[in-house]
Coordinates of C-alpha atoms in Angstrom, one line a residue:
A1 CA -68.6 -84.4 86.0
L2 CA -66.2 -84.1 82.9
F3 CA -65.5 -86.9 81.2
Y4 CA -61.5 -87.9 80.3
T5 CA -59.8 -90.2 78.4
A6 CA -56.4 -90.9 77.3
P7 CA -55.9 -90.9 73.6
A8 CA -54.3 -94.4 73.6
E9 CA -57.4 -95.8 75.6
F10 CA -58.7 -95.3 71.6
T11 CA -56.6 -98.3 70.9
Q12 CA -57.8 -100.6 72.8
N13 CA -61.8 -101.3 72.6
S14 CA -62.1 -99.7 76.4
G15 CA -61.5 -96.2 75.9
L16 CA -63.9 -96.1 73.0
R17 CA -66.7 -98.0 75.3
Q18 CA -65.8 -96.0 78.1
L19 CA -67.1 -92.6 75.8
G20 CA -70.1 -94.3 74.0
I21 CA -71.3 -94.5 77.8
A22 CA -69.9 -91.0 78.9
E23 CA -72.3 -89.9 75.4
G24 CA -75.2 -92.1 76.2
R25 CA -75.1 -90.4 79.8
S26 CA -75.1 -86.8 77.6
K27 CA -71.9 -86.0 80.2
P28 CA -69.7 -83.8 79.3
T29 CA -66.6 -85.0 77.3
V30 CA -63.3 -83.5 77.3
I31 CA -61.1 -85.8 74.6
I32 CA -57.7 -85.0 73.0
L33 CA -55.7 -85.6 70.1
C34 CA -52.2 -86.1 69.8
E35 CA -50.2 -86.3 67.2
E36 CA -47.5 -88.0 68.8
I37 CA -49.3 -90.7 70.9
K38 CA -50.6 -93.5 69.0
T39 CA -54.7 -94.4 68.9
S40 CA -57.2 -95.7 66.7
F41 CA -59.4 -94.4 63.0
I42 CA -62.3 -94.6 65.5
G43 CA -59.9 -92.5 68.0
S44 CA -58.5 -90.4 65.0
G45 CA -62.4 -88.9 63.0
L46 CA -63.5 -87.7 66.6
V47 CA -64.9 -84.3 66.0
S48 CA -66.6 -82.7 68.6
N49 CA -70.2 -82.2 68.6
N50 CA -72.2 -79.3 69.9
D51 CA -72.1 -78.8 74.1
D52 CA -71.7 -82.6 75.1
R53 CA -68.2 -83.1 73.0
L54 CA -65.8 -81.0 72.8
V55 CA -62.3 -82.8 70.6
L56 CA -58.9 -81.2 71.3
K57 CA -56.4 -81.5 69.1
C58 CA -52.1 -81.2 69.6
K59 CA -48.9 -81.6 68.0
T60 CA -47.0 -83.0 70.6
I61 CA -47.5 -83.9 73.6
S62 CA -46.0 -81.5 75.8
E63 CA -48.2 -78.6 74.0
I64 CA -51.4 -81.0 75.9
P65 CA -51.4 -78.9 79.2
K66 CA -51.9 -75.3 76.9
L67 CA -54.4 -77.0 76.2
F68 CA -56.5 -76.1 79.6
T69 CA -56.1 -72.6 78.7
E70 CA -57.3 -72.4 76.3
E71 CA -60.8 -70.5 75.6
V72 CA -63.0 -72.7 74.2
F73 CA -61.9 -75.2 77.1
L74 CA -62.9 -72.8 79.5
K75 CA -66.1 -72.5 78.1
F76 CA -66.5 -75.6 77.8
V77 CA -66.3 -76.4 81.6
Q78 CA -68.0 -73.4 83.3
K79 CA -71.1 -75.2 80.4
A80 CA -70.3 -78.4 82.0
I81 CA -70.4 -76.9 85.1
I82 CA -73.6 -75.2 84.8
R83 CA -75.2 -78.0 84.0

């Protein structure tokens, strides 16, 4: 199963806690960082990590749906399903 949390949740401890639990259980994780949505200092420093974490970035909220059609996202999901 994939884990997803909204970028705004990284301004609260709950989003980072959820991320820690998912990664501790080796769950594939997709994080979207959007410049229009405030995130915490820690959240803003997240980067893609091997096969377990994919960080997608965009400038505006209206660009978020497009992220789900990009090849990097589709390949990540495909690997997660096979696992």
